[in-house]
mmCIF file of C-alpha atoms and ligand atoms in Angstrom:
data_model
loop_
_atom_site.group_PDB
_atom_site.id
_atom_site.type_symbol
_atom_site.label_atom_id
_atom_site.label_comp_id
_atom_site.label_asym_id
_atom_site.label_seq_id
_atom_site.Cartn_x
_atom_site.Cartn_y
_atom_site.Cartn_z
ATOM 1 C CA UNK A 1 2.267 20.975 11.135
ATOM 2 C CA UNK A 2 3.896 19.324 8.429
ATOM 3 C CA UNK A 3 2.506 15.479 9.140
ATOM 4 C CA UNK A 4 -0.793 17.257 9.487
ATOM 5 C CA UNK A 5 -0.269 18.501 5.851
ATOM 6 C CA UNK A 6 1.256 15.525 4.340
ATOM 7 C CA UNK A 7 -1.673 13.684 5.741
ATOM 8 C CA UNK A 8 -4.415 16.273 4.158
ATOM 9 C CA UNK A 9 -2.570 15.399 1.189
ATOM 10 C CA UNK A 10 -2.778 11.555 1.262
ATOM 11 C CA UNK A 11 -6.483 11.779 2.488
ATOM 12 C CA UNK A 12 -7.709 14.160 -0.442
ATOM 13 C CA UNK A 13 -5.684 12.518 -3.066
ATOM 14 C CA UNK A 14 -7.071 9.350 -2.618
ATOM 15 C CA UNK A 15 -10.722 10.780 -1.955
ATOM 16 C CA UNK A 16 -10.094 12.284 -5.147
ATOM 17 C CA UNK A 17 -9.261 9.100 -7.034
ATOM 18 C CA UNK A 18 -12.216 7.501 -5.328
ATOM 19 C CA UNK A 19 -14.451 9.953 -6.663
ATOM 20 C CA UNK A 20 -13.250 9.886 -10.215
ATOM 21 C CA UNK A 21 -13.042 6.033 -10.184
ATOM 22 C CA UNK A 22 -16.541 5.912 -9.238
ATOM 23 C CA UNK A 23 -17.393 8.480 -11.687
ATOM 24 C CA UNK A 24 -15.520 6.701 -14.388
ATOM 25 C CA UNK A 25 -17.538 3.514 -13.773
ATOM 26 C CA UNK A 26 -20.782 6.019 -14.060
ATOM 27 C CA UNK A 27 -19.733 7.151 -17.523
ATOM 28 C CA UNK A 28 -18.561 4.052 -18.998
ATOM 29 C CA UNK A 29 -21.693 2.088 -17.743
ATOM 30 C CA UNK A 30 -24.104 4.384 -18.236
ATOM 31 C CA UNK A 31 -25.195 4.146 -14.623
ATOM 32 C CA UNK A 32 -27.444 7.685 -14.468
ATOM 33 C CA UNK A 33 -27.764 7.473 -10.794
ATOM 34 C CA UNK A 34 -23.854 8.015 -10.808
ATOM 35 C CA UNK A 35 -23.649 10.327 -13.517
ATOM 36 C CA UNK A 36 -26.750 12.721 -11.886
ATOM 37 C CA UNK A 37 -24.814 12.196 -8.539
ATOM 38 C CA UNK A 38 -21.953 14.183 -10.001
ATOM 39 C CA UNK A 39 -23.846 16.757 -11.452
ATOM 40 C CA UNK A 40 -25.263 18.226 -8.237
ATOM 41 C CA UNK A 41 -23.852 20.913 -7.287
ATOM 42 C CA UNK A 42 -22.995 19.831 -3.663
ATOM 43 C CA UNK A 43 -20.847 17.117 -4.835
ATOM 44 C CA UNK A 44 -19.414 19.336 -7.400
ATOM 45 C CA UNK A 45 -18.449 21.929 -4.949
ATOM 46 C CA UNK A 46 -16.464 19.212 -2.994
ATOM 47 C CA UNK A 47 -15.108 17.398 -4.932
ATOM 48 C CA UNK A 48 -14.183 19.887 -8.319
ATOM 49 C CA UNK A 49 -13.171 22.171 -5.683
ATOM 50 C CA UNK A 50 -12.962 21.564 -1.907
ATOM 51 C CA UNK A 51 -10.803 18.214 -2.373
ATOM 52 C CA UNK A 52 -8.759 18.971 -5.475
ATOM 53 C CA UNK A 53 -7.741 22.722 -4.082
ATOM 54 C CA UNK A 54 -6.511 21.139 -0.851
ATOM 55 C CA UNK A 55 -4.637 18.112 -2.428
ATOM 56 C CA UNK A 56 -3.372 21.045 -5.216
ATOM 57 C CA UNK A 57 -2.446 23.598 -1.789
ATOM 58 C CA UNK A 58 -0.754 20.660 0.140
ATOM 59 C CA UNK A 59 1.204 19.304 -2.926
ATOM 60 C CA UNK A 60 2.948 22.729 -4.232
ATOM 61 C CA UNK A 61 3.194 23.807 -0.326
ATOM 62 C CA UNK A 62 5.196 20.652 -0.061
ATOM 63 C CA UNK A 63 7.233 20.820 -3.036
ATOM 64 C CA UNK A 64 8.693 24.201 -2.592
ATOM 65 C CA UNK A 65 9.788 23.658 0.693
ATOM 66 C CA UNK A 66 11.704 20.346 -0.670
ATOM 67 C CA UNK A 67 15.495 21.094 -1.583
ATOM 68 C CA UNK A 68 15.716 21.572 -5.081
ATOM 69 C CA UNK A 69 18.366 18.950 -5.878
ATOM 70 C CA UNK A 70 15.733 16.389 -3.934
ATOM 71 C CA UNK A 71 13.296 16.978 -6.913
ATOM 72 C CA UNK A 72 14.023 14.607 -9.201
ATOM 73 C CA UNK A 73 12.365 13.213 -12.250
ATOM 74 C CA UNK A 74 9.791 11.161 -10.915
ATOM 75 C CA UNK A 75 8.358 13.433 -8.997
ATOM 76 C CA UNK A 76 8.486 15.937 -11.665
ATOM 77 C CA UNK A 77 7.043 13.170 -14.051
ATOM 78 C CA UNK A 78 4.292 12.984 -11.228
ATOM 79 C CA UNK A 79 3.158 16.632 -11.055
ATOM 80 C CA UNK A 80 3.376 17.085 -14.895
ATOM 81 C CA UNK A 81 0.742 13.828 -15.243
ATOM 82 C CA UNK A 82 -1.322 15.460 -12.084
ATOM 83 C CA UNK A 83 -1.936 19.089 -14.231
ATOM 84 C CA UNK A 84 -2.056 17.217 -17.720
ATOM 85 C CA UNK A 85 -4.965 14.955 -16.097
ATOM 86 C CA UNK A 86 -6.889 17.881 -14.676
ATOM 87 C CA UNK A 87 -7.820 19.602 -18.137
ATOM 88 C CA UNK A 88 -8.809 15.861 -19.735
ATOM 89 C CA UNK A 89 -11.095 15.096 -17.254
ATOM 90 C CA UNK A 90 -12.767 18.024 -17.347
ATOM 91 C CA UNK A 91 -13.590 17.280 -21.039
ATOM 92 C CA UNK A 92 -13.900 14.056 -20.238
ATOM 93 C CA UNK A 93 -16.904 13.541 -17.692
ATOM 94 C CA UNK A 94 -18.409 17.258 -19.216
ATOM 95 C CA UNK A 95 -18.780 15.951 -22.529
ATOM 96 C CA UNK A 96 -18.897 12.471 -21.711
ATOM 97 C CA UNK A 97 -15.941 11.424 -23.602
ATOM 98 C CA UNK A 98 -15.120 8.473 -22.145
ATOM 99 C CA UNK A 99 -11.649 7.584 -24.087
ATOM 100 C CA UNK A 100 -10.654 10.698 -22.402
ATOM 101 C CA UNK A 101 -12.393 10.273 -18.997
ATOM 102 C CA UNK A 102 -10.467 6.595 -18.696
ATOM 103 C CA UNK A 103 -7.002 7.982 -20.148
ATOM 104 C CA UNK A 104 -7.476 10.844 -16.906
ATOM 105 C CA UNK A 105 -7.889 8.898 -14.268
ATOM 106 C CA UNK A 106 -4.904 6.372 -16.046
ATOM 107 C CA UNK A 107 -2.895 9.337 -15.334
ATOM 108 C CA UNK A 108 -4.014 10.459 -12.057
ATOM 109 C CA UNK A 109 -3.442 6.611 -11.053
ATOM 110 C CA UNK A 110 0.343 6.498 -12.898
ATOM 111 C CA UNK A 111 0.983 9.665 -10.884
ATOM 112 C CA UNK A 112 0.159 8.097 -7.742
ATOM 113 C CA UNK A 113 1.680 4.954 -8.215
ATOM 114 C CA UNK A 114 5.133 7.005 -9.191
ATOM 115 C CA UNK A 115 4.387 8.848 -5.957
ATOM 116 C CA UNK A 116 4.953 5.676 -4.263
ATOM 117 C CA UNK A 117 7.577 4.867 -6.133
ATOM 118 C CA UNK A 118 9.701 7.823 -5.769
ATOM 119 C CA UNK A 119 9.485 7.379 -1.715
ATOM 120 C CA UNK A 120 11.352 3.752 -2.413
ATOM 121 C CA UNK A 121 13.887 6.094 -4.416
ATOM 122 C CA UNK A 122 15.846 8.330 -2.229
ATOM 123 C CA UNK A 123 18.006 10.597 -4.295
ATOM 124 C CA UNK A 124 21.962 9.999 -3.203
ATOM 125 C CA UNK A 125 25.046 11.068 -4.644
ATOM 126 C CA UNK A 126 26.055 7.449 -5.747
ATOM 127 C CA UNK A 127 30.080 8.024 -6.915
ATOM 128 C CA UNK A 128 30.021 9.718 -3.465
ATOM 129 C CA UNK A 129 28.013 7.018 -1.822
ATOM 130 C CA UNK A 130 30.832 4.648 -3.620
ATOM 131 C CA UNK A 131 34.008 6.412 -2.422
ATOM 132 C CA UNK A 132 32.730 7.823 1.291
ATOM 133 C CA UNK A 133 35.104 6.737 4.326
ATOM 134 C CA UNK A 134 33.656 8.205 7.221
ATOM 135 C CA UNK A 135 29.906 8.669 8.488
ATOM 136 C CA UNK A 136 30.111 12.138 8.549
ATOM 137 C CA UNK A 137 31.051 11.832 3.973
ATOM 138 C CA UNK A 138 28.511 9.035 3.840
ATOM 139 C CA UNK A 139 25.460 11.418 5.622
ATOM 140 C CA UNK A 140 26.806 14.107 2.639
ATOM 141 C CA UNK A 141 26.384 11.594 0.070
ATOM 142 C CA UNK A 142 23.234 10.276 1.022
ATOM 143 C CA UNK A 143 21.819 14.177 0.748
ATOM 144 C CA UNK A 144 20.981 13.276 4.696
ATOM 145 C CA UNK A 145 22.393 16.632 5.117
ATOM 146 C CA UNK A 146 19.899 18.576 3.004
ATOM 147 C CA UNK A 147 17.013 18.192 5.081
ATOM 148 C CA UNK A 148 18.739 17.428 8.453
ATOM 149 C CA UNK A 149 21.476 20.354 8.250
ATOM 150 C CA UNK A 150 24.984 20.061 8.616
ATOM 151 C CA UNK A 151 25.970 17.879 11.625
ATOM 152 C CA UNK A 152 21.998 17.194 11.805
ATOM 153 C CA UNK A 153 20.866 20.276 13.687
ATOM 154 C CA UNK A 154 19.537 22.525 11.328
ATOM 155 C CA UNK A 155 16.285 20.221 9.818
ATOM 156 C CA UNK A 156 14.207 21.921 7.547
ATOM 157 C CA UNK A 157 11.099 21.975 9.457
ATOM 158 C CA UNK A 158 8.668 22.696 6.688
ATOM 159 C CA UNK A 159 8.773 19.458 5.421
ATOM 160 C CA UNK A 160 8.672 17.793 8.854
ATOM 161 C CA UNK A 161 12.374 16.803 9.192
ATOM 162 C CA UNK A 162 14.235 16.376 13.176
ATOM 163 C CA UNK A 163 17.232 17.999 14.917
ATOM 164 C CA UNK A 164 18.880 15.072 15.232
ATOM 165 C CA UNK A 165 20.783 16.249 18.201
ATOM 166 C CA UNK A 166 17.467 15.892 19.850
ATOM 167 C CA UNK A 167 16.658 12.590 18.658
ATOM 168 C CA UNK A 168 15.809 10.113 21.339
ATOM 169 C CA UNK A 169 14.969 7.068 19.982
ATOM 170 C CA UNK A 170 16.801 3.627 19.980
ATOM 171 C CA UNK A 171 19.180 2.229 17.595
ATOM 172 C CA UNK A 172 17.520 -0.255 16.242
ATOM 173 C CA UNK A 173 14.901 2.768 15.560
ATOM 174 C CA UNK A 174 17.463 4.858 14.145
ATOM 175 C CA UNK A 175 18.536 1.699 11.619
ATOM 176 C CA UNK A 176 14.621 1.440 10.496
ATOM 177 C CA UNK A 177 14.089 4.842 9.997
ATOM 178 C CA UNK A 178 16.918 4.996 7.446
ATOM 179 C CA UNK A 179 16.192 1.977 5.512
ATOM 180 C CA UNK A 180 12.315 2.198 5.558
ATOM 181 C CA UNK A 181 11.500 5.950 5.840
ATOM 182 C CA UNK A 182 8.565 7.724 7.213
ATOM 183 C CA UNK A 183 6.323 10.532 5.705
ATOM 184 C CA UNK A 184 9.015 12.949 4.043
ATOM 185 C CA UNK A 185 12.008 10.684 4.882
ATOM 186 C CA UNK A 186 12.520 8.450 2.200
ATOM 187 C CA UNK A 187 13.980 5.003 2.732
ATOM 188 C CA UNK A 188 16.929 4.062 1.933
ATOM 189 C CA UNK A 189 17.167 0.192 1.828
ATOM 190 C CA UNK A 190 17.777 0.486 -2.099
ATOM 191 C CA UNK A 191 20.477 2.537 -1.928
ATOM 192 C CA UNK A 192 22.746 1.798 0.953
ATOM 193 C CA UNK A 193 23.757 -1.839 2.606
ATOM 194 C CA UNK A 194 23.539 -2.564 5.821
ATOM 195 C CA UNK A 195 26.718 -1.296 6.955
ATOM 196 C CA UNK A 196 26.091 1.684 5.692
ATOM 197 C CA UNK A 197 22.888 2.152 7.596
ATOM 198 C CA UNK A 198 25.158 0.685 10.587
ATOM 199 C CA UNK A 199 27.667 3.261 10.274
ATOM 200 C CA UNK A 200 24.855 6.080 10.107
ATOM 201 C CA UNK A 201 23.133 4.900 12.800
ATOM 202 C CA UNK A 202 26.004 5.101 14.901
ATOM 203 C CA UNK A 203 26.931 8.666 12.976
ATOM 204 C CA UNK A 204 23.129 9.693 14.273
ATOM 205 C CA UNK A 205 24.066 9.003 17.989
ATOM 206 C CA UNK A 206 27.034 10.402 18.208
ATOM 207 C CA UNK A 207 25.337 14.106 16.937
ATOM 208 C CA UNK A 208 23.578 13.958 20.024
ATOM 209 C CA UNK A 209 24.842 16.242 23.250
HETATM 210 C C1 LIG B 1 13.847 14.483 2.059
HETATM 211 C C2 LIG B 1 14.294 14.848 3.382
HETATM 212 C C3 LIG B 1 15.055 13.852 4.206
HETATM 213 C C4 LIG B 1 16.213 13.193 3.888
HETATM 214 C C5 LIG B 1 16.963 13.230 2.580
HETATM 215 C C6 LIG B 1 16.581 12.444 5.061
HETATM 216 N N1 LIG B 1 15.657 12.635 6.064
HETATM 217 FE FE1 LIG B 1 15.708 11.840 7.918
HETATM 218 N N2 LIG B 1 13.906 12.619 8.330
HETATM 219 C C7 LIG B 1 13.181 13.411 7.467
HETATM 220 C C8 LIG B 1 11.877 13.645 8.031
HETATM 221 C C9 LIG B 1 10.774 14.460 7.393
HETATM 222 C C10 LIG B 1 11.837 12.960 9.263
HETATM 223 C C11 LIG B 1 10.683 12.871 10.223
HETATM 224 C C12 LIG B 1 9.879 11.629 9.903
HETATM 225 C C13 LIG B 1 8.656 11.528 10.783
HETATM 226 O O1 LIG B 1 8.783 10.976 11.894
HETATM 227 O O2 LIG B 1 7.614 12.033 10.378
HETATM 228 C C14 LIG B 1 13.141 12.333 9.414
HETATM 229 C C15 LIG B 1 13.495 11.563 10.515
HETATM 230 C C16 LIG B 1 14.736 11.003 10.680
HETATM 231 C C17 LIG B 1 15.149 10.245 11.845
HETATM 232 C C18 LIG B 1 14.271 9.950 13.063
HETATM 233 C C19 LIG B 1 14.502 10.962 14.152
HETATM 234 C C20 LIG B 1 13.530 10.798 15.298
HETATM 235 O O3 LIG B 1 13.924 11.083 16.441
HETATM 236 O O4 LIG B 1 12.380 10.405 15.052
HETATM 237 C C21 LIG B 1 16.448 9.859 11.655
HETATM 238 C C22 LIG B 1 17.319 9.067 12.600
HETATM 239 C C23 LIG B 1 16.832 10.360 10.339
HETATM 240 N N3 LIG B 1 15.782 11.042 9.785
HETATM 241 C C24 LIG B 1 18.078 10.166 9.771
HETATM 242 C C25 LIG B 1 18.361 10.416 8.432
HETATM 243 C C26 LIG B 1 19.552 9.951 7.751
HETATM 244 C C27 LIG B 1 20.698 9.215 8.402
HETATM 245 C C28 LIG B 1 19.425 10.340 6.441
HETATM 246 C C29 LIG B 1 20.342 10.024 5.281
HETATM 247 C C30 LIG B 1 20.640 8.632 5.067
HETATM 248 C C31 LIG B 1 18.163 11.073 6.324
HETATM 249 N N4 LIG B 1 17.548 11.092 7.549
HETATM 250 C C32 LIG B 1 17.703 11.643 5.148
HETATM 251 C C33 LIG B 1 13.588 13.912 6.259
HETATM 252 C C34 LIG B 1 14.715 13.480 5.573
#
């Protein structure tokens, strides 16, 4: 359910950056057969409503089912651009302002690119990261625990995360998924070494039964 949703999200967003870019390029070079193109209403309907409703629907779904203290300020940097941009294009391609059509799509681009940005950034508890001894401190730290659960067996679903007690894939699987991610698991290979992953890797095992 989740990956379905995060992947409605990745496919309308960047439909809906496709269209604007090629509207953009319609406005600023006075290419009519663009510029008609966006003004029928078919296109409208899709694309001022169809697309940007379900990339809108998927985003806030998404984001209040994340734990609060995993919000942080580049993704709320991201939304803010997202409904700033939304208003300026409006004016922008309606009244054919293009100084305001090109800084609108800027933003829908900068809040795209912080998107991916923010998935390179997991949010850890870095004094705690510092100072942890065992696996079990270092999982804490590493906010592993607030989408996995306590001891890894109570994921929050709603965003897609696993029981890891019912995890069945292979160390070297385990080590990957922790440093590089995957949809709503961010990767971690900025913020912990390799021993780190190591010892969480061999933390993730042993929660199995
Ligand atoms: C923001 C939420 C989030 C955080 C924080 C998080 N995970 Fe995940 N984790 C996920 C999601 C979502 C998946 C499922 C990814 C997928 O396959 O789509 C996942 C998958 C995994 C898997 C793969 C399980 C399998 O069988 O496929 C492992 C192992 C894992 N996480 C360990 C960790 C560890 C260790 C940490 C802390 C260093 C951590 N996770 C932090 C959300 C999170």
């Amino acid at each position: 359910m989740y990956a379905n949703l995060l992947l409605l999200h990745k496919i309308t967003v960047s439909l809906f950056l496709l269209f604007y870019l090629i509207r953009l390029i319609g406005l600023l070079g006075n290419i009519s057969a663009i510029q008609s193109m966006f003004t029928k209403k078919p296109v409208r309907i899709l694309v001022d409503m169809v697309i940007s409703t379900i990339f809108l629907i998927t985003g806030v779904w998404m984001l209040l089912n994340i734990p609060g203290s995993l919000i942080g300020t580049l993704l709320i940097i991201k939304i803010g651009l997202v409904f700033l941009s939304i208003p300026l294009a409006i004016i922008g391609f309606k009244k054919n302002k293009k100084g305001i059509a090109v800084v609108a799509v800027a933003l829908v681009l900068g809040a795209y690119g912080l998107g991916e940005m923010n998935k390179k950034r997991p949010a850890v508890n870095e004094s705690m990261v510092r100072t942890s001894v065992t696996a079990n401190e270092l999982f804490v730290a590493s906010n592993c625990a607030l989408c996995h659960g306590v001891e890894g067996k109570q994921p929050n679903t709603a965003i897609g995360a696993i029981d890891l007690t019912k995890s069945k894939i292979s160390d070297d699987e385990i080590s990957k998924r922790i440093t590089n991610g995957k949809n709503n698991m961010p990767g971690y290979k900025k913020r912990l070494s390799e021993e780190q992953v190591k010892m969480l890797t061999e933390y993730v095992k042993s929660l199995r039964n």
